[in-house]
């Protein structure tokens, strides 16, 4: 509601815009045609990434948990960089890890990049939002006593399925998702090789994992070979496991190792290889690292190999005939 003088002023300005070629109603319609973030994510983004991204459901959950309540009602061109950065800071203030905070921004950035590519948005407001520094080098290695405690739990606990999954991870160095999606058709006991197809591999390349004696023992204890495609089946549902974190939390506490993560079993396997004198190249090939820099994180474990290298200098000194 405006007074007569203000109405005349607005009408005069509008008339001038029209005289210069503007079409106010068309511009208003165009503005309203820009979808809200919820409409874009649900109608365009998720249908696009679902057949292209194995973990598309993580994007769905990230949006539903925190992004939708804050930005879901806003049109794409109403979201600003300042708003996104304030959201990022707010999640950190809740006590969430840097990695968790960054996941929200990475997902939003990717989604809005697609909106730009598809002509729904002129620029991506999340493009230059700085991420928090992530310390993803955290690893927990078990000493012999801790390993014995864990193995005792894994060999005696009543939940045999999850225990066998854990033993398989410790015996192969595989990622959890690789084990949970493993199928019998890819297991070759005769050649002692597990072939991980590109669709299940993080690198999106086929890779082969050697099966040692303890891995073969796990396969021998499974009763799913003749009845199911997958190795590890949840008997309550009759379907492959999708997560084991709840049971794993109990198992690690029973072993007195409350901070041991599932992924630490992969690190532990790498430590077995390095400490037995295997080269970092061998570790890289077995673990399926596409970049040797990733494998370099285990270099500090190679105490035996470094000691042998240092002893070669000692042998040369002591063997010299110089007096």
PDB file of C-alpha atoms in Angstrom:
ATOM      1  CA  UNK A   1       0.000   0.000   0.000  1.00  0.00           C
ATOM      2  CA  UNK A   2       1.447   3.341  -1.094  1.00  0.00           C
ATOM      3  CA  UNK A   3       0.094   6.868  -1.186  1.00  0.00           C
ATOM      4  CA  UNK A   4      -0.952   8.584  -4.436  1.00  0.00           C
ATOM      5  CA  UNK A   5       2.277  10.538  -4.831  1.00  0.00           C
ATOM      6  CA  UNK A   6       4.428   7.393  -4.411  1.00  0.00           C
ATOM      7  CA  UNK A   7       2.209   5.476  -6.836  1.00  0.00           C
ATOM      8  CA  UNK A   8       2.586   8.168  -9.480  1.00  0.00           C
ATOM      9  CA  UNK A   9       6.352   8.167  -8.951  1.00  0.00           C
ATOM     10  CA  UNK A  10       6.546   4.389  -9.427  1.00  0.00           C
ATOM     11  CA  UNK A  11       4.261   4.533 -12.460  1.00  0.00           C
ATOM     12  CA  UNK A  12       6.450   7.205 -14.034  1.00  0.00           C
ATOM     13  CA  UNK A  13       9.598   5.123 -13.457  1.00  0.00           C
ATOM     14  CA  UNK A  14       7.915   2.027 -14.874  1.00  0.00           C
ATOM     15  CA  UNK A  15       6.743   3.960 -17.927  1.00  0.00           C
ATOM     16  CA  UNK A  16      10.297   5.126 -18.541  1.00  0.00           C
ATOM     17  CA  UNK A  17      11.623   1.549 -18.311  1.00  0.00           C
ATOM     18  CA  UNK A  18       9.015   0.350 -20.811  1.00  0.00           C
ATOM     19  CA  UNK A  19       9.932   3.175 -23.163  1.00  0.00           C
ATOM     20  CA  UNK A  20      13.531   1.949 -23.070  1.00  0.00           C
ATOM     21  CA  UNK A  21      12.447  -1.578 -24.039  1.00  0.00           C
ATOM     22  CA  UNK A  22      12.022  -3.308 -20.676  1.00  0.00           C
ATOM     23  CA  UNK A  23       9.245  -5.863 -20.192  1.00  0.00           C
ATOM     24  CA  UNK A  24       8.591  -5.848 -16.429  1.00  0.00           C
ATOM     25  CA  UNK A  25       6.125  -8.727 -16.344  1.00  0.00           C
ATOM     26  CA  UNK A  26       8.422 -10.948 -18.424  1.00  0.00           C
ATOM     27  CA  UNK A  27      11.324 -10.164 -16.130  1.00  0.00           C
ATOM     28  CA  UNK A  28       9.221 -10.972 -13.081  1.00  0.00           C
ATOM     29  CA  UNK A  29       8.132 -14.254 -14.633  1.00  0.00           C
ATOM     30  CA  UNK A  30      11.745 -15.079 -15.482  1.00  0.00           C
ATOM     31  CA  UNK A  31      12.783 -14.388 -11.896  1.00  0.00           C
ATOM     32  CA  UNK A  32      10.063 -16.660 -10.543  1.00  0.00           C
ATOM     33  CA  UNK A  33      10.991 -19.347 -13.081  1.00  0.00           C
ATOM     34  CA  UNK A  34      14.282 -19.924 -11.242  1.00  0.00           C
ATOM     35  CA  UNK A  35      13.697 -23.027  -9.090  1.00  0.00           C
ATOM     36  CA  UNK A  36      14.179 -23.160  -5.348  1.00  0.00           C
ATOM     37  CA  UNK A  37      17.110 -25.202  -4.130  1.00  0.00           C
ATOM     38  CA  UNK A  38      14.737 -27.956  -2.990  1.00  0.00           C
ATOM     39  CA  UNK A  39      13.111 -28.105  -6.435  1.00  0.00           C
ATOM     40  CA  UNK A  40      16.496 -28.160  -8.131  1.00  0.00           C
ATOM     41  CA  UNK A  41      17.982 -30.860  -5.887  1.00  0.00           C
ATOM     42  CA  UNK A  42      14.964 -33.156  -5.940  1.00  0.00           C
ATOM     43  CA  UNK A  43      13.853 -32.666  -9.560  1.00  0.00           C
ATOM     44  CA  UNK A  44      17.177 -32.186 -11.353  1.00  0.00           C
ATOM     45  CA  UNK A  45      20.321 -32.849  -9.308  1.00  0.00           C
ATOM     46  CA  UNK A  46      19.544 -36.176  -7.612  1.00  0.00           C
ATOM     47  CA  UNK A  47      18.033 -37.772 -10.758  1.00  0.00           C
ATOM     48  CA  UNK A  48      21.233 -36.787 -12.569  1.00  0.00           C
ATOM     49  CA  UNK A  49      23.776 -38.072 -10.037  1.00  0.00           C
ATOM     50  CA  UNK A  50      21.910 -41.233  -9.036  1.00  0.00           C
ATOM     51  CA  UNK A  51      23.059 -43.304 -12.052  1.00  0.00           C
ATOM     52  CA  UNK A  52      26.499 -41.657 -12.067  1.00  0.00           C
ATOM     53  CA  UNK A  53      27.564 -41.690  -8.427  1.00  0.00           C
ATOM     54  CA  UNK A  54      27.735 -44.835  -6.298  1.00  0.00           C
ATOM     55  CA  UNK A  55      27.162 -42.920  -3.060  1.00  0.00           C
ATOM     56  CA  UNK A  56      24.478 -40.557  -4.399  1.00  0.00           C
ATOM     57  CA  UNK A  57      22.421 -41.192  -1.281  1.00  0.00           C
ATOM     58  CA  UNK A  58      25.024 -39.359   0.828  1.00  0.00           C
ATOM     59  CA  UNK A  59      24.240 -36.202  -1.167  1.00  0.00           C
ATOM     60  CA  UNK A  60      20.542 -36.771  -0.563  1.00  0.00           C
ATOM     61  CA  UNK A  61      21.121 -37.096   3.181  1.00  0.00           C
ATOM     62  CA  UNK A  62      23.469 -34.098   3.352  1.00  0.00           C
ATOM     63  CA  UNK A  63      20.816 -31.953   1.714  1.00  0.00           C
ATOM     64  CA  UNK A  64      17.991 -33.271   3.879  1.00  0.00           C
ATOM     65  CA  UNK A  65      19.815 -32.933   7.204  1.00  0.00           C
ATOM     66  CA  UNK A  66      21.135 -29.367   7.085  1.00  0.00           C
ATOM     67  CA  UNK A  67      21.080 -27.715   3.672  1.00  0.00           C
ATOM     68  CA  UNK A  68      17.331 -27.982   3.079  1.00  0.00           C
ATOM     69  CA  UNK A  69      16.250 -26.292   6.341  1.00  0.00           C
ATOM     70  CA  UNK A  70      18.538 -23.317   5.632  1.00  0.00           C
ATOM     71  CA  UNK A  71      18.493 -22.926   1.853  1.00  0.00           C
ATOM     72  CA  UNK A  72      15.725 -25.183   0.569  1.00  0.00           C
ATOM     73  CA  UNK A  73      13.101 -22.423   0.249  1.00  0.00           C
ATOM     74  CA  UNK A  74      15.463 -19.989  -1.494  1.00  0.00           C
ATOM     75  CA  UNK A  75      15.628 -19.653  -5.256  1.00  0.00           C
ATOM     76  CA  UNK A  76      19.029 -20.471  -6.722  1.00  0.00           C
ATOM     77  CA  UNK A  77      19.761 -16.834  -7.530  1.00  0.00           C
ATOM     78  CA  UNK A  78      18.892 -15.772  -3.976  1.00  0.00           C
ATOM     79  CA  UNK A  79      21.654 -17.817  -2.338  1.00  0.00           C
ATOM     80  CA  UNK A  80      24.753 -15.756  -1.602  1.00  0.00           C
ATOM     81  CA  UNK A  81      28.326 -16.597  -0.803  1.00  0.00           C
ATOM     82  CA  UNK A  82      28.024 -14.878   2.579  1.00  0.00           C
ATOM     83  CA  UNK A  83      25.033 -17.051   3.477  1.00  0.00           C
ATOM     84  CA  UNK A  84      26.896 -20.216   2.529  1.00  0.00           C
ATOM     85  CA  UNK A  85      29.999 -19.215   4.473  1.00  0.00           C
ATOM     86  CA  UNK A  86      27.896 -18.354   7.533  1.00  0.00           C
ATOM     87  CA  UNK A  87      26.242 -21.786   7.284  1.00  0.00           C
ATOM     88  CA  UNK A  88      29.665 -23.454   7.031  1.00  0.00           C
ATOM     89  CA  UNK A  89      30.886 -21.616  10.122  1.00  0.00           C
ATOM     90  CA  UNK A  90      27.685 -22.468  11.986  1.00  0.00           C
ATOM     91  CA  UNK A  91      28.066 -26.202  11.406  1.00  0.00           C
ATOM     92  CA  UNK A  92      31.624 -25.995  12.752  1.00  0.00           C
ATOM     93  CA  UNK A  93      30.351 -24.124  15.818  1.00  0.00           C
ATOM     94  CA  UNK A  94      28.086 -27.102  16.542  1.00  0.00           C
ATOM     95  CA  UNK A  95      31.223 -29.143  17.154  1.00  0.00           C
ATOM     96  CA  UNK A  96      31.274 -31.006  13.848  1.00  0.00           C
ATOM     97  CA  UNK A  97      34.604 -32.014  12.339  1.00  0.00           C
ATOM     98  CA  UNK A  98      36.224 -30.057   9.531  1.00  0.00           C
ATOM     99  CA  UNK A  99      35.589 -32.967   7.203  1.00  0.00           C
ATOM    100  CA  UNK A 100      31.868 -33.070   8.030  1.00  0.00           C
ATOM    101  CA  UNK A 101      31.508 -29.296   7.533  1.00  0.00           C
ATOM    102  CA  UNK A 102      33.316 -29.480   4.209  1.00  0.00           C
ATOM    103  CA  UNK A 103      31.104 -32.296   2.924  1.00  0.00           C
ATOM    104  CA  UNK A 104      28.098 -29.944   2.936  1.00  0.00           C
ATOM    105  CA  UNK A 105      29.938 -27.244   0.994  1.00  0.00           C
ATOM    106  CA  UNK A 106      31.413 -29.694  -1.520  1.00  0.00           C
ATOM    107  CA  UNK A 107      27.992 -31.171  -2.208  1.00  0.00           C
ATOM    108  CA  UNK A 108      26.361 -27.735  -2.579  1.00  0.00           C
ATOM    109  CA  UNK A 109      29.230 -26.523  -4.778  1.00  0.00           C
ATOM    110  CA  UNK A 110      28.880 -29.509  -7.085  1.00  0.00           C
ATOM    111  CA  UNK A 111      25.116 -29.087  -7.328  1.00  0.00           C
ATOM    112  CA  UNK A 112      25.312 -25.376  -8.124  1.00  0.00           C
ATOM    113  CA  UNK A 113      28.047 -26.008 -10.691  1.00  0.00           C
ATOM    114  CA  UNK A 114      25.570 -28.207 -12.524  1.00  0.00           C
ATOM    115  CA  UNK A 115      22.953 -25.471 -12.254  1.00  0.00           C
ATOM    116  CA  UNK A 116      25.391 -23.103 -13.968  1.00  0.00           C
ATOM    117  CA  UNK A 117      26.180 -25.695 -16.647  1.00  0.00           C
ATOM    118  CA  UNK A 118      22.476 -26.223 -17.290  1.00  0.00           C
ATOM    119  CA  UNK A 119      21.775 -22.502 -17.632  1.00  0.00           C
ATOM    120  CA  UNK A 120      19.705 -22.207 -14.459  1.00  0.00           C
ATOM    121  CA  UNK A 121      22.194 -19.968 -12.664  1.00  0.00           C
ATOM    122  CA  UNK A 122      24.687 -17.336 -13.861  1.00  0.00           C
ATOM    123  CA  UNK A 123      27.414 -18.032 -11.304  1.00  0.00           C
ATOM    124  CA  UNK A 124      28.080 -20.392  -8.416  1.00  0.00           C
ATOM    125  CA  UNK A 125      28.019 -18.583  -5.030  1.00  0.00           C
ATOM    126  CA  UNK A 126      29.704 -21.566  -3.357  1.00  0.00           C
ATOM    127  CA  UNK A 127      32.678 -21.581  -5.731  1.00  0.00           C
ATOM    128  CA  UNK A 128      35.022 -19.505  -3.563  1.00  0.00           C
ATOM    129  CA  UNK A 129      33.865 -20.466  -0.085  1.00  0.00           C
ATOM    130  CA  UNK A 130      37.078 -21.574   1.706  1.00  0.00           C
ATOM    131  CA  UNK A 131      37.038 -25.037   3.249  1.00  0.00           C
ATOM    132  CA  UNK A 132      38.307 -25.890   6.711  1.00  0.00           C
ATOM    133  CA  UNK A 133      41.652 -27.652   6.925  1.00  0.00           C
ATOM    134  CA  UNK A 134      41.160 -31.401   7.206  1.00  0.00           C
ATOM    135  CA  UNK A 135      43.607 -33.543   9.153  1.00  0.00           C
ATOM    136  CA  UNK A 136      42.801 -36.846   7.481  1.00  0.00           C
ATOM    137  CA  UNK A 137      46.076 -38.465   8.428  1.00  0.00           C
ATOM    138  CA  UNK A 138      44.688 -39.791  11.717  1.00  0.00           C
ATOM    139  CA  UNK A 139      45.545 -43.465  12.083  1.00  0.00           C
ATOM    140  CA  UNK A 140      45.362 -45.909  14.958  1.00  0.00           C
ATOM    141  CA  UNK A 141      47.860 -48.745  14.834  1.00  0.00           C
ATOM    142  CA  UNK A 142      47.525 -51.633  17.254  1.00  0.00           C
ATOM    143  CA  UNK A 143      50.411 -53.096  19.182  1.00  0.00           C
ATOM    144  CA  UNK A 144      50.620 -56.855  19.647  1.00  0.00           C
ATOM    145  CA  UNK A 145      48.526 -56.883  22.841  1.00  0.00           C
ATOM    146  CA  UNK A 146      45.782 -54.757  21.296  1.00  0.00           C
ATOM    147  CA  UNK A 147      45.750 -56.903  18.176  1.00  0.00           C
ATOM    148  CA  UNK A 148      45.422 -60.033  20.299  1.00  0.00           C
ATOM    149  CA  UNK A 149      42.445 -58.534  22.145  1.00  0.00           C
ATOM    150  CA  UNK A 150      40.704 -57.597  18.928  1.00  0.00           C
ATOM    151  CA  UNK A 151      41.311 -60.979  17.329  1.00  0.00           C
ATOM    152  CA  UNK A 152      39.987 -62.732  20.425  1.00  0.00           C
ATOM    153  CA  UNK A 153      36.730 -60.761  20.175  1.00  0.00           C
ATOM    154  CA  UNK A 154      36.427 -61.321  16.417  1.00  0.00           C
ATOM    155  CA  UNK A 155      36.958 -65.067  16.824  1.00  0.00           C
ATOM    156  CA  UNK A 156      34.587 -65.593  19.738  1.00  0.00           C
ATOM    157  CA  UNK A 157      31.752 -63.040  19.487  1.00  0.00           C
ATOM    158  CA  UNK A 158      28.318 -64.403  18.645  1.00  0.00           C
ATOM    159  CA  UNK A 159      27.758 -62.028  15.723  1.00  0.00           C
ATOM    160  CA  UNK A 160      29.781 -64.105  13.307  1.00  0.00           C
ATOM    161  CA  UNK A 161      28.845 -62.219  10.150  1.00  0.00           C
ATOM    162  CA  UNK A 162      30.220 -58.845  11.256  1.00  0.00           C
ATOM    163  CA  UNK A 163      33.226 -60.511  12.873  1.00  0.00           C
ATOM    164  CA  UNK A 164      34.053 -62.257   9.601  1.00  0.00           C
ATOM    165  CA  UNK A 165      33.679 -58.992   7.683  1.00  0.00           C
ATOM    166  CA  UNK A 166      36.139 -57.371  10.102  1.00  0.00           C
ATOM    167  CA  UNK A 167      38.593 -60.244   9.795  1.00  0.00           C
ATOM    168  CA  UNK A 168      38.324 -60.051   6.000  1.00  0.00           C
ATOM    169  CA  UNK A 169      39.139 -56.335   6.075  1.00  0.00           C
ATOM    170  CA  UNK A 170      42.117 -56.947   8.347  1.00  0.00           C
ATOM    171  CA  UNK A 171      43.314 -59.776   6.066  1.00  0.00           C
ATOM    172  CA  UNK A 172      42.987 -57.935   2.747  1.00  0.00           C
ATOM    173  CA  UNK A 173      43.312 -54.209   3.480  1.00  0.00           C
ATOM    174  CA  UNK A 174      40.086 -53.662   1.551  1.00  0.00           C
ATOM    175  CA  UNK A 175      37.756 -50.737   2.017  1.00  0.00           C
ATOM    176  CA  UNK A 176      34.495 -51.505   3.791  1.00  0.00           C
ATOM    177  CA  UNK A 177      32.325 -50.849   0.732  1.00  0.00           C
ATOM    178  CA  UNK A 178      34.520 -53.133  -1.371  1.00  0.00           C
ATOM    179  CA  UNK A 179      33.991 -55.974   1.083  1.00  0.00           C
ATOM    180  CA  UNK A 180      30.256 -55.423   1.513  1.00  0.00           C
ATOM    181  CA  UNK A 181      29.721 -55.470  -2.260  1.00  0.00           C
ATOM    182  CA  UNK A 182      32.070 -58.416  -2.895  1.00  0.00           C
ATOM    183  CA  UNK A 183      30.517 -61.269  -4.875  1.00  0.00           C
ATOM    184  CA  UNK A 184      31.458 -64.922  -5.085  1.00  0.00           C
ATOM    185  CA  UNK A 185      31.983 -64.740  -8.841  1.00  0.00           C
ATOM    186  CA  UNK A 186      34.966 -62.474  -8.208  1.00  0.00           C
ATOM    187  CA  UNK A 187      36.677 -64.801  -5.709  1.00  0.00           C
ATOM    188  CA  UNK A 188      39.276 -67.212  -7.161  1.00  0.00           C
ATOM    189  CA  UNK A 189      40.416 -69.577  -4.428  1.00  0.00           C
ATOM    190  CA  UNK A 190      42.687 -71.566  -6.758  1.00  0.00           C
ATOM    191  CA  UNK A 191      44.689 -68.529  -7.810  1.00  0.00           C
ATOM    192  CA  UNK A 192      44.107 -66.906  -4.416  1.00  0.00           C
ATOM    193  CA  UNK A 193      42.922 -63.642  -5.958  1.00  0.00           C
ATOM    194  CA  UNK A 194      39.923 -61.399  -5.323  1.00  0.00           C
ATOM    195  CA  UNK A 195      39.007 -59.328  -8.355  1.00  0.00           C
ATOM    196  CA  UNK A 196      37.284 -56.058  -7.473  1.00  0.00           C
ATOM    197  CA  UNK A 197      35.329 -54.730 -10.477  1.00  0.00           C
ATOM    198  CA  UNK A 198      35.576 -51.074 -11.463  1.00  0.00           C
ATOM    199  CA  UNK A 199      31.997 -50.473 -10.335  1.00  0.00           C
ATOM    200  CA  UNK A 200      32.957 -51.309  -6.725  1.00  0.00           C
ATOM    201  CA  UNK A 201      36.448 -49.817  -6.668  1.00  0.00           C
ATOM    202  CA  UNK A 202      37.081 -46.293  -5.388  1.00  0.00           C
ATOM    203  CA  UNK A 203      39.555 -45.680  -8.220  1.00  0.00           C
ATOM    204  CA  UNK A 204      36.906 -46.886 -10.710  1.00  0.00           C
ATOM    205  CA  UNK A 205      39.459 -49.325 -12.074  1.00  0.00           C
ATOM    206  CA  UNK A 206      39.547 -53.093 -11.847  1.00  0.00           C
ATOM    207  CA  UNK A 207      42.058 -54.269  -9.275  1.00  0.00           C
ATOM    208  CA  UNK A 208      43.142 -57.602  -7.885  1.00  0.00           C
ATOM    209  CA  UNK A 209      43.701 -58.282  -4.199  1.00  0.00           C
ATOM    210  CA  UNK A 210      45.834 -61.280  -3.185  1.00  0.00           C
ATOM    211  CA  UNK A 211      44.090 -63.624  -0.782  1.00  0.00           C
ATOM    212  CA  UNK A 212      46.357 -64.747   2.063  1.00  0.00           C
ATOM    213  CA  UNK A 213      45.721 -67.688   4.363  1.00  0.00           C
ATOM    214  CA  UNK A 214      43.606 -65.718   6.846  1.00  0.00           C
ATOM    215  CA  UNK A 215      41.430 -64.317   4.035  1.00  0.00           C
ATOM    216  CA  UNK A 216      40.905 -67.828   2.662  1.00  0.00           C
ATOM    217  CA  UNK A 217      39.920 -68.983   6.168  1.00  0.00           C
ATOM    218  CA  UNK A 218      37.222 -66.300   6.247  1.00  0.00           C
ATOM    219  CA  UNK A 219      35.861 -67.442   2.885  1.00  0.00           C
ATOM    220  CA  UNK A 220      35.802 -71.041   4.119  1.00  0.00           C
ATOM    221  CA  UNK A 221      33.678 -70.044   7.121  1.00  0.00           C
ATOM    222  CA  UNK A 222      31.008 -68.282   5.060  1.00  0.00           C
ATOM    223  CA  UNK A 223      27.817 -70.204   4.298  1.00  0.00           C
ATOM    224  CA  UNK A 224      26.506 -67.906   1.567  1.00  0.00           C
ATOM    225  CA  UNK A 225      28.389 -69.251  -1.442  1.00  0.00           C
ATOM    226  CA  UNK A 226      25.732 -71.563  -2.829  1.00  0.00           C
ATOM    227  CA  UNK A 227      22.711 -69.452  -1.949  1.00  0.00           C
ATOM    228  CA  UNK A 228      23.684 -65.820  -2.551  1.00  0.00           C
ATOM    229  CA  UNK A 229      25.692 -63.705  -4.986  1.00  0.00           C
ATOM    230  CA  UNK A 230      27.378 -61.678  -2.237  1.00  0.00           C
ATOM    231  CA  UNK A 231      29.816 -62.943   0.366  1.00  0.00           C
ATOM    232  CA  UNK A 232      28.434 -61.224   3.425  1.00  0.00           C
ATOM    233  CA  UNK A 233      24.689 -61.573   3.966  1.00  0.00           C
ATOM    234  CA  UNK A 234      22.592 -60.180   6.793  1.00  0.00           C
ATOM    235  CA  UNK A 235      20.558 -63.203   7.798  1.00  0.00           C
ATOM    236  CA  UNK A 236      17.833 -61.052   9.300  1.00  0.00           C
ATOM    237  CA  UNK A 237      17.095 -59.373   5.968  1.00  0.00           C
ATOM    238  CA  UNK A 238      18.469 -61.910   3.514  1.00  0.00           C
ATOM    239  CA  UNK A 239      20.309 -59.062   1.787  1.00  0.00           C
ATOM    240  CA  UNK A 240      23.935 -57.882   1.682  1.00  0.00           C
ATOM    241  CA  UNK A 241      25.079 -55.660   4.528  1.00  0.00           C
ATOM    242  CA  UNK A 242      25.050 -51.927   3.859  1.00  0.00           C
ATOM    243  CA  UNK A 243      26.629 -50.903   7.163  1.00  0.00           C
ATOM    244  CA  UNK A 244      28.170 -52.593  10.213  1.00  0.00           C
ATOM    245  CA  UNK A 245      29.018 -49.561  12.353  1.00  0.00           C
ATOM    246  CA  UNK A 246      26.592 -50.290  15.184  1.00  0.00           C
ATOM    247  CA  UNK A 247      27.948 -53.803  15.760  1.00  0.00           C
ATOM    248  CA  UNK A 248      31.530 -52.666  15.135  1.00  0.00           C
ATOM    249  CA  UNK A 249      31.178 -50.042  17.877  1.00  0.00           C
ATOM    250  CA  UNK A 250      30.284 -52.784  20.335  1.00  0.00           C
ATOM    251  CA  UNK A 251      33.064 -55.110  19.155  1.00  0.00           C
ATOM    252  CA  UNK A 252      35.808 -52.517  19.480  1.00  0.00           C
ATOM    253  CA  UNK A 253      34.596 -51.553  22.960  1.00  0.00           C
ATOM    254  CA  UNK A 254      34.609 -55.224  23.975  1.00  0.00           C
ATOM    255  CA  UNK A 255      38.233 -55.349  22.805  1.00  0.00           C
ATOM    256  CA  UNK A 256      39.100 -52.252  24.837  1.00  0.00           C
ATOM    257  CA  UNK A 257      39.750 -50.236  21.658  1.00  0.00           C
ATOM    258  CA  UNK A 258      36.958 -47.598  21.612  1.00  0.00           C
ATOM    259  CA  UNK A 259      38.803 -45.330  19.173  1.00  0.00           C
ATOM    260  CA  UNK A 260      39.610 -47.969  16.553  1.00  0.00           C
ATOM    261  CA  UNK A 261      37.769 -47.163  13.339  1.00  0.00           C
ATOM    262  CA  UNK A 262      36.771 -49.616  10.635  1.00  0.00           C
ATOM    263  CA  UNK A 263      39.175 -47.893   8.215  1.00  0.00           C
ATOM    264  CA  UNK A 264      42.003 -48.429  10.709  1.00  0.00           C
ATOM    265  CA  UNK A 265      41.885 -52.124   9.806  1.00  0.00           C
ATOM    266  CA  UNK A 266      43.088 -51.095   6.336  1.00  0.00           C
ATOM    267  CA  UNK A 267      45.896 -49.053   7.896  1.00  0.00           C
ATOM    268  CA  UNK A 268      46.792 -51.988  10.128  1.00  0.00           C
ATOM    269  CA  UNK A 269      47.055 -54.260   7.099  1.00  0.00           C
ATOM    270  CA  UNK A 270      49.368 -51.736   5.448  1.00  0.00           C
ATOM    271  CA  UNK A 271      51.527 -51.690   8.577  1.00  0.00           C
ATOM    272  CA  UNK A 272      51.823 -55.491   8.411  1.00  0.00           C
ATOM    273  CA  UNK A 273      53.187 -55.205   4.872  1.00  0.00           C
ATOM    274  CA  UNK A 274      55.570 -52.323   5.514  1.00  0.00           C
ATOM    275  CA  UNK A 275      56.975 -53.726   8.755  1.00  0.00           C
ATOM    276  CA  UNK A 276      57.641 -57.059   7.071  1.00  0.00           C
ATOM    277  CA  UNK A 277      59.894 -55.299   4.576  1.00  0.00           C
ATOM    278  CA  UNK A 278      57.554 -54.931   1.601  1.00  0.00           C
ATOM    279  CA  UNK A 279      58.169 -51.876  -0.563  1.00  0.00           C
ATOM    280  CA  UNK A 280      55.821 -48.920  -0.720  1.00  0.00           C
ATOM    281  CA  UNK A 281      55.241 -49.746  -4.390  1.00  0.00           C
ATOM    282  CA  UNK A 282      53.966 -53.182  -3.402  1.00  0.00           C
ATOM    283  CA  UNK A 283      51.747 -51.620  -0.738  1.00  0.00           C
ATOM    284  CA  UNK A 284      50.406 -49.147  -3.300  1.00  0.00           C
ATOM    285  CA  UNK A 285      49.486 -51.922  -5.736  1.00  0.00           C
ATOM    286  CA  UNK A 286      47.797 -54.119  -3.132  1.00  0.00           C
ATOM    287  CA  UNK A 287      45.809 -51.277  -1.543  1.00  0.00           C
ATOM    288  CA  UNK A 288      44.852 -49.858  -4.920  1.00  0.00           C
ATOM    289  CA  UNK A 289      46.178 -46.331  -4.428  1.00  0.00           C
ATOM    290  CA  UNK A 290      46.142 -44.419  -7.707  1.00  0.00           C
ATOM    291  CA  UNK A 291      48.694 -41.907  -6.381  1.00  0.00           C
ATOM    292  CA  UNK A 292      51.918 -43.011  -4.646  1.00  0.00           C
ATOM    293  CA  UNK A 293      51.706 -39.915  -2.444  1.00  0.00           C
ATOM    294  CA  UNK A 294      48.784 -41.561  -0.635  1.00  0.00           C
ATOM    295  CA  UNK A 295      50.930 -44.613   0.108  1.00  0.00           C
ATOM    296  CA  UNK A 296      53.754 -42.398   1.337  1.00  0.00           C
ATOM    297  CA  UNK A 297      51.871 -41.934   4.618  1.00  0.00           C
ATOM    298  CA  UNK A 298      53.099 -45.404   5.633  1.00  0.00           C
ATOM    299  CA  UNK A 299      56.783 -44.632   5.024  1.00  0.00           C
ATOM    300  CA  UNK A 300      57.408 -43.885   8.711  1.00  0.00           C
ATOM    301  CA  UNK A 301      56.447 -47.466   9.571  1.00  0.00           C
ATOM    302  CA  UNK A 302      59.303 -48.971   7.578  1.00  0.00           C
ATOM    303  CA  UNK A 303      61.708 -49.154  10.508  1.00  0.00           C
ATOM    304  CA  UNK A 304      63.127 -52.538   9.526  1.00  0.00           C
ATOM    305  CA  UNK A 305      63.836 -51.534   5.934  1.00  0.00           C
ATOM    306  CA  UNK A 306      65.451 -48.274   7.049  1.00  0.00           C
ATOM    307  CA  UNK A 307      67.569 -50.091   9.617  1.00  0.00           C
ATOM    308  CA  UNK A 308      68.792 -52.524   6.941  1.00  0.00           C
ATOM    309  CA  UNK A 309      69.647 -49.576   4.705  1.00  0.00           C
ATOM    310  CA  UNK A 310      71.583 -47.893   7.530  1.00  0.00           C
ATOM    311  CA  UNK A 311      73.423 -51.147   8.296  1.00  0.00           C
ATOM    312  CA  UNK A 312      74.705 -51.284   4.719  1.00  0.00           C
ATOM    313  CA  UNK A 313      76.684 -48.121   5.434  1.00  0.00           C
ATOM    314  CA  UNK A 314      77.978 -49.652   8.664  1.00  0.00           C
ATOM    315  CA  UNK A 315      79.133 -52.763   6.821  1.00  0.00           C
ATOM    316  CA  UNK A 316      81.008 -50.633   4.304  1.00  0.00           C
ATOM    317  CA  UNK A 317      82.733 -48.714   7.115  1.00  0.00           C
ATOM    318  CA  UNK A 318      83.657 -51.750   9.165  1.00  0.00           C
ATOM    319  CA  UNK A 319      84.798 -53.662   6.096  1.00  0.00           C
ATOM    320  CA  UNK A 320      87.172 -50.944   4.987  1.00  0.00           C
ATOM    321  CA  UNK A 321      90.894 -51.761   5.176  1.00  0.00           C
ATOM    322  CA  UNK A 322      91.819 -48.177   5.926  1.00  0.00           C
ATOM    323  CA  UNK A 323      93.464 -47.672   9.305  1.00  0.00           C
TER     324      UNK A 323
END
